[in-house]
Each structure stands twice: as C-alpha cells, then as structure tokens.
Amino acid sequence: MKTASYAAQSATSPMAPHTIERRELRPDDVGIEILYCGVCHSDLHMARNDWGRAMYPVVPGHEIVGRVTAIGPDVKKFKLGDHVAVGCFVDSCQHCDQCHHGNEHMCREILTETYNGRDRVTGETTYGGYAKHIVVKDDFVLRMPDGLDLARAAPLLCAGITTYSPLRTWNVGPGSRVGVVGLGGLGHMAVKLAVGMGAHVTVLSRSKAKEADALALGADRLLDTSDAKALKAAANGFDVIIDTVPVKHDINPYIPLLDIDATLVLVGQLGNMDELFTVPAIMGRRRIAGSMIGGIPETQEMLDFCARRNILPDCEMIRMDQINEAFERMERSDVRYRFVIDMASL
Ligand SMILES: [Zn+2]
Ligand SMILES: [Zn+2]
C-alpha cells in the first residue's frame, strides 16, 4: 500500500513530502492509521545522519498514536477501530532471555527500530511515524487506555517510557527523593511521572531561571547547582537522580548529592562525558547507571499508569509541513516541551 509521508533524502536536505510503500499485512500484522506523532531529538539526529548510520530516505517518528484500520487473520488482541500506539521498536527476536522477560528493547539479537531499522523478514528499511499509515506486528502494538488524551499522549512512547523505566527499576514510590537534571522533553516527563509516583521531586539546574517552570510541572523545588552552599546542604539527599541532558556534560556535582547506595541514571547523552572524580562514588557505594526506553509490558504499564493519574506531556501541536521549523526550534530548546504532529495535516 502506498502511503504519504515526510522524509529526509540526504543529511543536508530538509524534510519533504515522499511516498512510501507499506507491506501487505502478514497474518499477525496490525494496519494503523496514524493520528499523531511526537517529534523526538533522535528524529533530527537520524535525518541529519549525526550518528553515521542513516539509510535514506529516512522517515522518522517513533512516538505514534493511531487507530486500527486492518488486522491480519491471526491477530487476537486488537480489532478495527481500536486506539493504539507504537514506540521506538517494531520487532525483536522474541526467543532470547531478554525478550522472554519482556525486555525486548534489550533483545540479544537487537531490536528492530521503528525507523531506520531492517525488517526481520524482508530486510527492507523500516519507516516511522511521519506518515499516514504504518503496519506493525501485533506483539509490538500497545493499547491506548480509555481516558488518555490521544492528541497529547504520543510523547509518552519515547520520552515517557525512557523516564518511567528507571523510576520503576530503582523502586521510586511515595517518599522517594528524586532529582531530575535537564528540563526538556525527557526531563519534564521525569518530573511528572516521579510526582505521580508520590516522590519528593527536585529539579537540578545551573541557575534559578527555570524555577517557575519546575514548580509548574509539579516539582517540590529547584536546586541551583551553581550555588555551592545550597549544593553542600543537599549532600546525601537523593535516592535517585535521573540525568536527561543529551550532550557531554559534567556529572561530578551530582554524585555527592546521592545518598549511600543511591543511583544516578543517565538517559540522555549517548557518547563521551566529562572526566569523573571517583571518590564520592567509591566512598558511598554510589552508582552511575544507564537506561534506555523500556520493554513492551512496561510501556503498556506506563500508559495505563498515565491514564489512571491523568499524566500527560506538555505539547505544542504542529502541522506536518512545519516540521523543518520544529527541528530548528528543538535545537534551540525552544519548545515546551514536545512537538506533536497532527497527522490530519498530511
Ligand atoms: Zn525518541
Ligand atoms: Zn530477543
């Protein structure tokens, strides 16, 4: 089936209309009309080949919300008209230990990315959610719970699960002391989700400039990390710190803020970091960890949790033809806090 999309044809060409072919439904496939798609930093990085592995044309988009328009004969979990979602991956080996534990995102045989991946049957390049339709194997389709605002929910599929998973992994609950570094697409979700879990949430920032924003999102306070006195007073004060900053930076100021055995989780920067002074980590058995999205069961759990608690990203809705401007604004952090494309505009 031919479907309209927006694609980058090279690292230097802007996003522009492009027609792609979606595969014929296999017996366990779900055909989805895409209603909304969130705009993630990864979309921009892949379109511009910042990671050196782009396969053009690149059709980005892995925060997908839509409606079921077709199902294969073996599909039992979904019916026509259901509201569904698709996140960062659309297949995995489904037989390794990680897949068996619902950790498909850490599949030993590597997950199949929603875009710029290789279909496990045909080897064809996968195309993402900047399109009218997508076809996805049923086990990798999520159910949108009733009551979740479809127009705002799309960013939960990447930004939401990326921050929900470490909060759950490190057992955040009522009374947990959680710090969040970086207040962008990921950081603002980390604040909302941790608040929803009952934690005491502090935004860690290099100035007081974002204090009003932090409090508006539900955080209890903002800690100015340029204030040496405040930093000293906050020592040993956190059970978990989620660091969402997507560029090389200095994590040294955060380690002494962790309590004994507490953990700093990196979810933003893929690549090098500033040099680490190890003493605070060694002295307090403090940990530095990483985390990436989440598996299918945990992603469904996150959607259900957000529906129950009415937790939604703060979004700015755009038309498909505004995507190039949105990329530029995203680079300047000029968005609160996530762009979502209304696919009716394509
Ligand atoms: Zn993403
Ligand atoms: Zn696997």
PDB file of C-alpha atoms in Angstrom, residues 89-341:
ATOM      1  CA  PHE A  89      10.779  -0.560  18.095  1.00  0.00           C
ATOM      2  CA  VAL A  90       8.547  -2.800  15.996  1.00  0.00           C
ATOM      3  CA  ASP A  91      10.114  -6.263  16.345  1.00  0.00           C
ATOM      4  CA  SER A  92      12.733  -8.333  18.210  1.00  0.00           C
ATOM      5  CA  CYS A  93      13.882 -11.968  18.159  1.00  0.00           C
ATOM      6  CA  GLN A  94      11.129 -12.963  20.651  1.00  0.00           C
ATOM      7  CA  HIS A  95      13.076 -16.023  21.844  1.00  0.00           C
ATOM      8  CA  CYS A  96      16.097 -14.772  23.845  1.00  0.00           C
ATOM      9  CA  ASP A  97      16.113 -14.435  27.644  1.00  0.00           C
ATOM     10  CA  GLN A  98      15.539 -10.664  27.467  1.00  0.00           C
ATOM     11  CA  CYS A  99      12.569 -10.974  25.108  1.00  0.00           C
ATOM     12  CA  HIS A 100      11.114 -13.692  27.368  1.00  0.00           C
ATOM     13  CA  HIS A 101      11.351 -11.301  30.309  1.00  0.00           C
ATOM     14  CA  GLY A 102       9.569  -8.531  28.428  1.00  0.00           C
ATOM     15  CA  ASN A 103      12.793  -6.633  27.886  1.00  0.00           C
ATOM     16  CA  GLU A 104      12.503  -6.629  24.102  1.00  0.00           C
ATOM     17  CA  HIS A 105      14.361  -3.317  23.998  1.00  0.00           C
ATOM     18  CA  MET A 106      17.469  -5.183  25.211  1.00  0.00           C
ATOM     19  CA  CYS A 107      16.990  -8.161  22.855  1.00  0.00           C
ATOM     20  CA  ARG A 108      20.216 -10.173  22.488  1.00  0.00           C
ATOM     21  CA  GLU A 109      19.650 -10.158  18.735  1.00  0.00           C
ATOM     22  CA  ILE A 110      18.978  -6.409  18.677  1.00  0.00           C
ATOM     23  CA  LEU A 111      15.553  -4.826  18.411  1.00  0.00           C
ATOM     24  CA  THR A 112      14.158  -3.652  15.091  1.00  0.00           C
ATOM     25  CA  GLU A 113      13.863   0.108  15.255  1.00  0.00           C
ATOM     26  CA  THR A 114      10.609   1.728  14.160  1.00  0.00           C
ATOM     27  CA  TYR A 115      12.547   3.697  11.556  1.00  0.00           C
ATOM     28  CA  ASN A 116      15.963   3.244  10.011  1.00  0.00           C
ATOM     29  CA  GLY A 117      15.827  -0.418  11.074  1.00  0.00           C
ATOM     30  CA  ARG A 118      15.797  -3.596   8.969  1.00  0.00           C
ATOM     31  CA  ASP A 119      12.614  -5.647   8.686  1.00  0.00           C
ATOM     32  CA  ARG A 120      13.422  -9.116  10.111  1.00  0.00           C
ATOM     33  CA  VAL A 121      11.611 -10.898   7.244  1.00  0.00           C
ATOM     34  CA  THR A 122      12.466  -8.917   4.113  1.00  0.00           C
ATOM     35  CA  GLY A 123      15.491  -6.865   5.199  1.00  0.00           C
ATOM     36  CA  GLU A 124      13.791  -3.705   3.945  1.00  0.00           C
ATOM     37  CA  THR A 125      14.365  -0.389   5.715  1.00  0.00           C
ATOM     38  CA  THR A 126      11.692   0.484   8.260  1.00  0.00           C
ATOM     39  CA  TYR A 127       9.891   3.821   8.015  1.00  0.00           C
ATOM     40  CA  GLY A 128       8.491   5.637  11.037  1.00  0.00           C
ATOM     41  CA  GLY A 129       5.525   7.695  12.072  1.00  0.00           C
ATOM     42  CA  TYR A 130       5.848  10.824   9.916  1.00  0.00           C
ATOM     43  CA  ALA A 131       3.329   9.081   7.655  1.00  0.00           C
ATOM     44  CA  LYS A 132      -0.372   8.388   7.178  1.00  0.00           C
ATOM     45  CA  HIS A 133      -0.180   4.653   7.899  1.00  0.00           C
ATOM     46  CA  ILE A 134       2.075   2.027   9.427  1.00  0.00           C
ATOM     47  CA  VAL A 135       1.980  -1.789   9.591  1.00  0.00           C
ATOM     48  CA  VAL A 136       3.290  -3.412  12.808  1.00  0.00           C
ATOM     49  CA  LYS A 137       3.379  -6.953  14.221  1.00  0.00           C
ATOM     50  CA  ASP A 138       0.657  -7.235  16.900  1.00  0.00           C
ATOM     51  CA  ASP A 139       3.033  -8.093  19.786  1.00  0.00           C
ATOM     52  CA  PHE A 140       4.693  -4.695  19.328  1.00  0.00           C
ATOM     53  CA  VAL A 141       1.483  -2.659  19.259  1.00  0.00           C
ATOM     54  CA  LEU A 142       0.337  -1.016  22.508  1.00  0.00           C
ATOM     55  CA  ARG A 143      -3.216  -0.393  23.592  1.00  0.00           C
ATOM     56  CA  MET A 144      -4.212   3.207  24.316  1.00  0.00           C
ATOM     57  CA  PRO A 145      -6.178   3.167  27.572  1.00  0.00           C
ATOM     58  CA  ASP A 146      -9.532   4.936  27.664  1.00  0.00           C
ATOM     59  CA  GLY A 147      -9.317   8.418  29.084  1.00  0.00           C
ATOM     60  CA  LEU A 148      -5.822   9.238  27.842  1.00  0.00           C
ATOM     61  CA  ASP A 149      -5.945  12.318  25.577  1.00  0.00           C
ATOM     62  CA  LEU A 150      -4.812  10.916  22.206  1.00  0.00           C
ATOM     63  CA  ALA A 151      -3.617  14.307  20.973  1.00  0.00           C
ATOM     64  CA  ARG A 152      -1.155  14.681  23.842  1.00  0.00           C
ATOM     65  CA  ALA A 153      -0.179  11.109  24.598  1.00  0.00           C
ATOM     66  CA  ALA A 154       2.269  10.466  21.725  1.00  0.00           C
ATOM     67  CA  PRO A 155       5.444  11.629  23.565  1.00  0.00           C
ATOM     68  CA  LEU A 156       4.815   9.008  26.249  1.00  0.00           C
ATOM     69  CA  LEU A 157       6.024   6.402  23.742  1.00  0.00           C
ATOM     70  CA  CYS A 158       9.640   7.599  23.902  1.00  0.00           C
ATOM     71  CA  ALA A 159      10.090  10.449  26.404  1.00  0.00           C
ATOM     72  CA  GLY A 160       7.592   8.868  28.803  1.00  0.00           C
ATOM     73  CA  ILE A 161       8.919   5.313  28.882  1.00  0.00           C
ATOM     74  CA  THR A 162      12.563   6.481  28.879  1.00  0.00           C
ATOM     75  CA  THR A 163      11.985   8.162  32.234  1.00  0.00           C
ATOM     76  CA  TYR A 164       9.320   5.801  33.644  1.00  0.00           C
ATOM     77  CA  SER A 165      11.502   2.704  33.296  1.00  0.00           C
ATOM     78  CA  PRO A 166      14.409   3.893  35.506  1.00  0.00           C
ATOM     79  CA  LEU A 167      11.988   5.272  38.108  1.00  0.00           C
ATOM     80  CA  ARG A 168      10.453   1.782  38.328  1.00  0.00           C
ATOM     81  CA  THR A 169      13.780  -0.062  38.104  1.00  0.00           C
ATOM     82  CA  TRP A 170      15.104   1.899  41.089  1.00  0.00           C
ATOM     83  CA  ASN A 171      11.842   1.463  43.042  1.00  0.00           C
ATOM     84  CA  VAL A 172      10.655   5.052  43.228  1.00  0.00           C
ATOM     85  CA  GLY A 173       7.482   5.377  45.281  1.00  0.00           C
ATOM     86  CA  PRO A 174       5.881   7.513  47.972  1.00  0.00           C
ATOM     87  CA  GLY A 175       8.546   9.489  49.825  1.00  0.00           C
ATOM     88  CA  SER A 176      11.411   8.693  47.445  1.00  0.00           C
ATOM     89  CA  ARG A 177      13.775  11.600  46.958  1.00  0.00           C
ATOM     90  CA  VAL A 178      14.175  12.074  43.210  1.00  0.00           C
ATOM     91  CA  GLY A 179      16.362  14.576  41.373  1.00  0.00           C
ATOM     92  CA  VAL A 180      15.912  15.464  37.699  1.00  0.00           C
ATOM     93  CA  VAL A 181      18.674  17.053  35.622  1.00  0.00           C
ATOM     94  CA  GLY A 182      17.584  18.802  32.412  1.00  0.00           C
ATOM     95  CA  LEU A 183      14.086  20.121  31.820  1.00  0.00           C
ATOM     96  CA  GLY A 184      13.345  19.238  28.189  1.00  0.00           C
ATOM     97  CA  GLY A 185      11.159  16.565  26.603  1.00  0.00           C
ATOM     98  CA  LEU A 186      12.563  13.803  28.833  1.00  0.00           C
ATOM     99  CA  GLY A 187      13.117  15.876  31.977  1.00  0.00           C
ATOM    100  CA  HIS A 188       9.623  17.307  32.130  1.00  0.00           C
ATOM    101  CA  MET A 189       8.211  13.762  31.903  1.00  0.00           C
ATOM    102  CA  ALA A 190      10.589  12.544  34.620  1.00  0.00           C
ATOM    103  CA  VAL A 191       9.211  15.259  36.923  1.00  0.00           C
ATOM    104  CA  LYS A 192       5.555  14.481  36.172  1.00  0.00           C
ATOM    105  CA  LEU A 193       5.985  10.702  36.478  1.00  0.00           C
ATOM    106  CA  ALA A 194       8.004  10.868  39.711  1.00  0.00           C
ATOM    107  CA  VAL A 195       5.442  13.258  41.224  1.00  0.00           C
ATOM    108  CA  GLY A 196       2.706  10.831  40.099  1.00  0.00           C
ATOM    109  CA  MET A 197       4.510   8.021  41.954  1.00  0.00           C
ATOM    110  CA  GLY A 198       4.443  10.080  45.142  1.00  0.00           C
ATOM    111  CA  ALA A 199       8.112  11.062  45.202  1.00  0.00           C
ATOM    112  CA  HIS A 200       9.603  14.291  46.530  1.00  0.00           C
ATOM    113  CA  VAL A 201      10.991  15.802  43.321  1.00  0.00           C
ATOM    114  CA  THR A 202      13.808  18.317  42.895  1.00  0.00           C
ATOM    115  CA  VAL A 203      14.894  19.794  39.572  1.00  0.00           C
ATOM    116  CA  LEU A 204      18.677  20.288  39.477  1.00  0.00           C
ATOM    117  CA  SER A 205      19.598  23.279  37.338  1.00  0.00           C
ATOM    118  CA  ARG A 206      22.601  25.558  36.833  1.00  0.00           C
ATOM    119  CA  SER A 207      20.545  28.644  37.712  1.00  0.00           C
ATOM    120  CA  LYS A 208      17.227  29.657  39.241  1.00  0.00           C
ATOM    121  CA  ALA A 209      15.884  30.623  35.789  1.00  0.00           C
ATOM    122  CA  LYS A 210      13.728  27.514  35.426  1.00  0.00           C
ATOM    123  CA  GLU A 211      12.329  27.530  38.963  1.00  0.00           C
ATOM    124  CA  ALA A 212       8.807  28.637  37.960  1.00  0.00           C
ATOM    125  CA  ASP A 213       8.709  26.013  35.174  1.00  0.00           C
ATOM    126  CA  ALA A 214       9.859  23.282  37.562  1.00  0.00           C
ATOM    127  CA  LEU A 215       7.216  24.148  40.141  1.00  0.00           C
ATOM    128  CA  ALA A 216       4.517  24.409  37.446  1.00  0.00           C
ATOM    129  CA  LEU A 217       5.306  20.818  36.404  1.00  0.00           C
ATOM    130  CA  GLY A 218       4.758  19.680  39.974  1.00  0.00           C
ATOM    131  CA  ALA A 219       8.326  19.573  41.322  1.00  0.00           C
ATOM    132  CA  ASP A 220       8.715  20.415  45.002  1.00  0.00           C
ATOM    133  CA  ARG A 221      11.747  22.622  44.466  1.00  0.00           C
ATOM    134  CA  LEU A 222      14.613  23.646  42.210  1.00  0.00           C
ATOM    135  CA  LEU A 223      18.187  23.257  43.431  1.00  0.00           C
ATOM    136  CA  ASP A 224      20.596  25.769  41.874  1.00  0.00           C
ATOM    137  CA  THR A 225      23.749  23.699  41.313  1.00  0.00           C
ATOM    138  CA  SER A 226      25.864  26.851  40.805  1.00  0.00           C
ATOM    139  CA  ASP A 227      25.198  27.738  44.470  1.00  0.00           C
ATOM    140  CA  ALA A 228      27.973  25.965  46.434  1.00  0.00           C
ATOM    141  CA  LYS A 229      26.240  26.470  49.774  1.00  0.00           C
ATOM    142  CA  ALA A 230      22.939  25.020  48.555  1.00  0.00           C
ATOM    143  CA  LEU A 231      24.785  22.109  46.979  1.00  0.00           C
ATOM    144  CA  LYS A 232      26.556  21.309  50.244  1.00  0.00           C
ATOM    145  CA  ALA A 233      23.294  21.465  52.178  1.00  0.00           C
ATOM    146  CA  ALA A 234      21.735  18.987  49.727  1.00  0.00           C
ATOM    147  CA  ALA A 235      24.507  16.368  50.085  1.00  0.00           C
ATOM    148  CA  ASN A 236      23.301  12.770  50.627  1.00  0.00           C
ATOM    149  CA  GLY A 237      19.769  13.957  49.883  1.00  0.00           C
ATOM    150  CA  PHE A 238      18.699  11.808  46.922  1.00  0.00           C
ATOM    151  CA  ASP A 239      17.735   8.187  46.331  1.00  0.00           C
ATOM    152  CA  VAL A 240      17.720   8.505  42.535  1.00  0.00           C
ATOM    153  CA  ILE A 241      18.816  11.233  40.140  1.00  0.00           C
ATOM    154  CA  ILE A 242      17.640  10.990  36.518  1.00  0.00           C
ATOM    155  CA  ASP A 243      20.033  12.873  34.221  1.00  0.00           C
ATOM    156  CA  THR A 244      18.318  13.689  30.907  1.00  0.00           C
ATOM    157  CA  VAL A 245      20.879  16.121  29.463  1.00  0.00           C
ATOM    158  CA  PRO A 246      21.555  14.997  25.860  1.00  0.00           C
ATOM    159  CA  VAL A 247      25.068  16.429  25.438  1.00  0.00           C
ATOM    160  CA  LYS A 248      28.504  15.902  27.013  1.00  0.00           C
ATOM    161  CA  HIS A 249      28.497  17.448  30.481  1.00  0.00           C
ATOM    162  CA  ASP A 250      29.927  17.292  33.996  1.00  0.00           C
ATOM    163  CA  ILE A 251      28.151  14.873  36.370  1.00  0.00           C
ATOM    164  CA  ASN A 252      30.650  15.421  39.219  1.00  0.00           C
ATOM    165  CA  PRO A 253      28.447  17.913  41.125  1.00  0.00           C
ATOM    166  CA  TYR A 254      25.609  15.361  41.309  1.00  0.00           C
ATOM    167  CA  ILE A 255      27.436  12.356  42.812  1.00  0.00           C
ATOM    168  CA  PRO A 256      27.792  13.760  46.375  1.00  0.00           C
ATOM    169  CA  LEU A 257      24.068  14.610  46.295  1.00  0.00           C
ATOM    170  CA  LEU A 258      23.278  10.885  46.196  1.00  0.00           C
ATOM    171  CA  ASP A 259      22.704   9.103  49.491  1.00  0.00           C
ATOM    172  CA  ILE A 260      24.675   5.926  50.309  1.00  0.00           C
ATOM    173  CA  ASP A 261      23.856   3.217  47.718  1.00  0.00           C
ATOM    174  CA  ALA A 262      21.830   5.706  45.658  1.00  0.00           C
ATOM    175  CA  THR A 263      21.987   5.879  41.867  1.00  0.00           C
ATOM    176  CA  LEU A 264      22.472   8.474  39.156  1.00  0.00           C
ATOM    177  CA  VAL A 265      20.806   7.229  35.951  1.00  0.00           C
ATOM    178  CA  LEU A 266      21.941   8.572  32.583  1.00  0.00           C
ATOM    179  CA  VAL A 267      19.201   8.548  29.941  1.00  0.00           C
ATOM    180  CA  GLY A 268      20.154  11.472  27.685  1.00  0.00           C
ATOM    181  CA  GLN A 269      23.751  11.576  26.483  1.00  0.00           C
ATOM    182  CA  LEU A 270      24.932   8.866  24.083  1.00  0.00           C
ATOM    183  CA  GLY A 271      28.687   9.294  23.967  1.00  0.00           C
ATOM    184  CA  ASN A 272      31.520  10.760  25.981  1.00  0.00           C
ATOM    185  CA  MET A 273      31.183  12.585  29.288  1.00  0.00           C
ATOM    186  CA  ASP A 274      33.467  14.923  31.182  1.00  0.00           C
ATOM    187  CA  GLU A 275      36.100  13.251  33.360  1.00  0.00           C
ATOM    188  CA  LEU A 276      34.780  11.642  36.554  1.00  0.00           C
ATOM    189  CA  PHE A 277      36.261  12.163  40.023  1.00  0.00           C
ATOM    190  CA  THR A 278      35.601   8.743  41.561  1.00  0.00           C
ATOM    191  CA  VAL A 279      35.962   9.405  45.290  1.00  0.00           C
ATOM    192  CA  PRO A 280      32.302  10.216  46.121  1.00  0.00           C
ATOM    193  CA  ALA A 281      31.154   7.123  44.186  1.00  0.00           C
ATOM    194  CA  ILE A 282      33.633   4.834  45.934  1.00  0.00           C
ATOM    195  CA  MET A 283      33.176   6.283  49.424  1.00  0.00           C
ATOM    196  CA  GLY A 284      29.395   5.989  49.449  1.00  0.00           C
ATOM    197  CA  ARG A 285      28.921   2.950  47.211  1.00  0.00           C
ATOM    198  CA  ARG A 286      27.076   5.402  44.954  1.00  0.00           C
ATOM    199  CA  ARG A 287      26.212   4.144  41.494  1.00  0.00           C
ATOM    200  CA  ILE A 288      26.181   5.539  37.999  1.00  0.00           C
ATOM    201  CA  ALA A 289      23.852   3.658  35.680  1.00  0.00           C
ATOM    202  CA  GLY A 290      22.270   3.942  32.239  1.00  0.00           C
ATOM    203  CA  SER A 291      18.807   3.152  30.938  1.00  0.00           C
ATOM    204  CA  MET A 292      17.102   3.133  27.540  1.00  0.00           C
ATOM    205  CA  ILE A 293      13.322   3.155  26.825  1.00  0.00           C
ATOM    206  CA  GLY A 294      11.530   0.029  28.157  1.00  0.00           C
ATOM    207  CA  GLY A 295      10.040  -3.278  27.021  1.00  0.00           C
ATOM    208  CA  ILE A 296       6.500  -3.798  25.732  1.00  0.00           C
ATOM    209  CA  PRO A 297       4.921  -4.872  29.090  1.00  0.00           C
ATOM    210  CA  GLU A 298       6.476  -1.932  30.935  1.00  0.00           C
ATOM    211  CA  THR A 299       5.462   0.512  28.191  1.00  0.00           C
ATOM    212  CA  GLN A 300       1.862  -0.705  28.477  1.00  0.00           C
ATOM    213  CA  GLU A 301       2.089  -0.378  32.276  1.00  0.00           C
ATOM    214  CA  MET A 302       3.321   3.214  31.827  1.00  0.00           C
ATOM    215  CA  LEU A 303       0.405   4.113  29.501  1.00  0.00           C
ATOM    216  CA  ASP A 304      -2.089   2.623  31.973  1.00  0.00           C
ATOM    217  CA  PHE A 305      -0.416   4.458  34.881  1.00  0.00           C
ATOM    218  CA  CYS A 306      -0.597   7.777  32.994  1.00  0.00           C
ATOM    219  CA  ALA A 307      -4.279   7.204  32.190  1.00  0.00           C
ATOM    220  CA  ARG A 308      -5.089   6.470  35.846  1.00  0.00           C
ATOM    221  CA  ARG A 309      -3.179   9.510  37.119  1.00  0.00           C
ATOM    222  CA  ASN A 310      -4.016  11.746  34.139  1.00  0.00           C
ATOM    223  CA  ILE A 311      -0.332  12.387  33.446  1.00  0.00           C
ATOM    224  CA  LEU A 312       0.294  13.878  30.021  1.00  0.00           C
ATOM    225  CA  PRO A 313       3.212  15.594  28.307  1.00  0.00           C
ATOM    226  CA  ASP A 314       3.057  19.339  27.680  1.00  0.00           C
ATOM    227  CA  CYS A 315       2.799  19.529  23.889  1.00  0.00           C
ATOM    228  CA  GLU A 316       2.760  22.021  21.064  1.00  0.00           C
ATOM    229  CA  MET A 317       0.712  20.729  18.128  1.00  0.00           C
ATOM    230  CA  ILE A 318       2.149  21.385  14.661  1.00  0.00           C
ATOM    231  CA  ARG A 319       1.241  20.624  11.036  1.00  0.00           C
ATOM    232  CA  MET A 320       3.397  18.165   9.102  1.00  0.00           C
ATOM    233  CA  ASP A 321       4.701  20.979   6.891  1.00  0.00           C
ATOM    234  CA  GLN A 322       6.053  22.821   9.953  1.00  0.00           C
ATOM    235  CA  ILE A 323       8.490  20.014  10.758  1.00  0.00           C
ATOM    236  CA  ASN A 324      11.648  21.772   9.495  1.00  0.00           C
ATOM    237  CA  GLU A 325      10.897  24.799  11.644  1.00  0.00           C
ATOM    238  CA  ALA A 326      10.148  22.469  14.575  1.00  0.00           C
ATOM    239  CA  PHE A 327      13.563  20.782  14.170  1.00  0.00           C
ATOM    240  CA  GLU A 328      15.265  24.191  14.268  1.00  0.00           C
ATOM    241  CA  ARG A 329      13.333  25.273  17.323  1.00  0.00           C
ATOM    242  CA  MET A 330      14.024  21.956  19.058  1.00  0.00           C
ATOM    243  CA  GLU A 331      17.755  22.515  18.548  1.00  0.00           C
ATOM    244  CA  ARG A 332      17.407  25.831  20.375  1.00  0.00           C
ATOM    245  CA  SER A 333      15.325  24.152  23.136  1.00  0.00           C
ATOM    246  CA  ASP A 334      12.531  26.494  22.056  1.00  0.00           C
ATOM    247  CA  VAL A 335       9.633  24.152  22.864  1.00  0.00           C
ATOM    248  CA  ARG A 336       7.618  23.367  25.983  1.00  0.00           C
ATOM    249  CA  TYR A 337       8.182  20.507  25.990  1.00  0.00           C
ATOM    250  CA  ARG A 338       7.442  18.356  22.967  1.00  0.00           C
ATOM    251  CA  PHE A 339       6.168  18.941  19.431  1.00  0.00           C
ATOM    252  CA  VAL A 340       3.389  16.644  18.248  1.00  0.00           C
ATOM    253  CA  ILE A 341       2.416  16.423  14.582  1.00  0.00           C
TER     254      ILE A 341
END
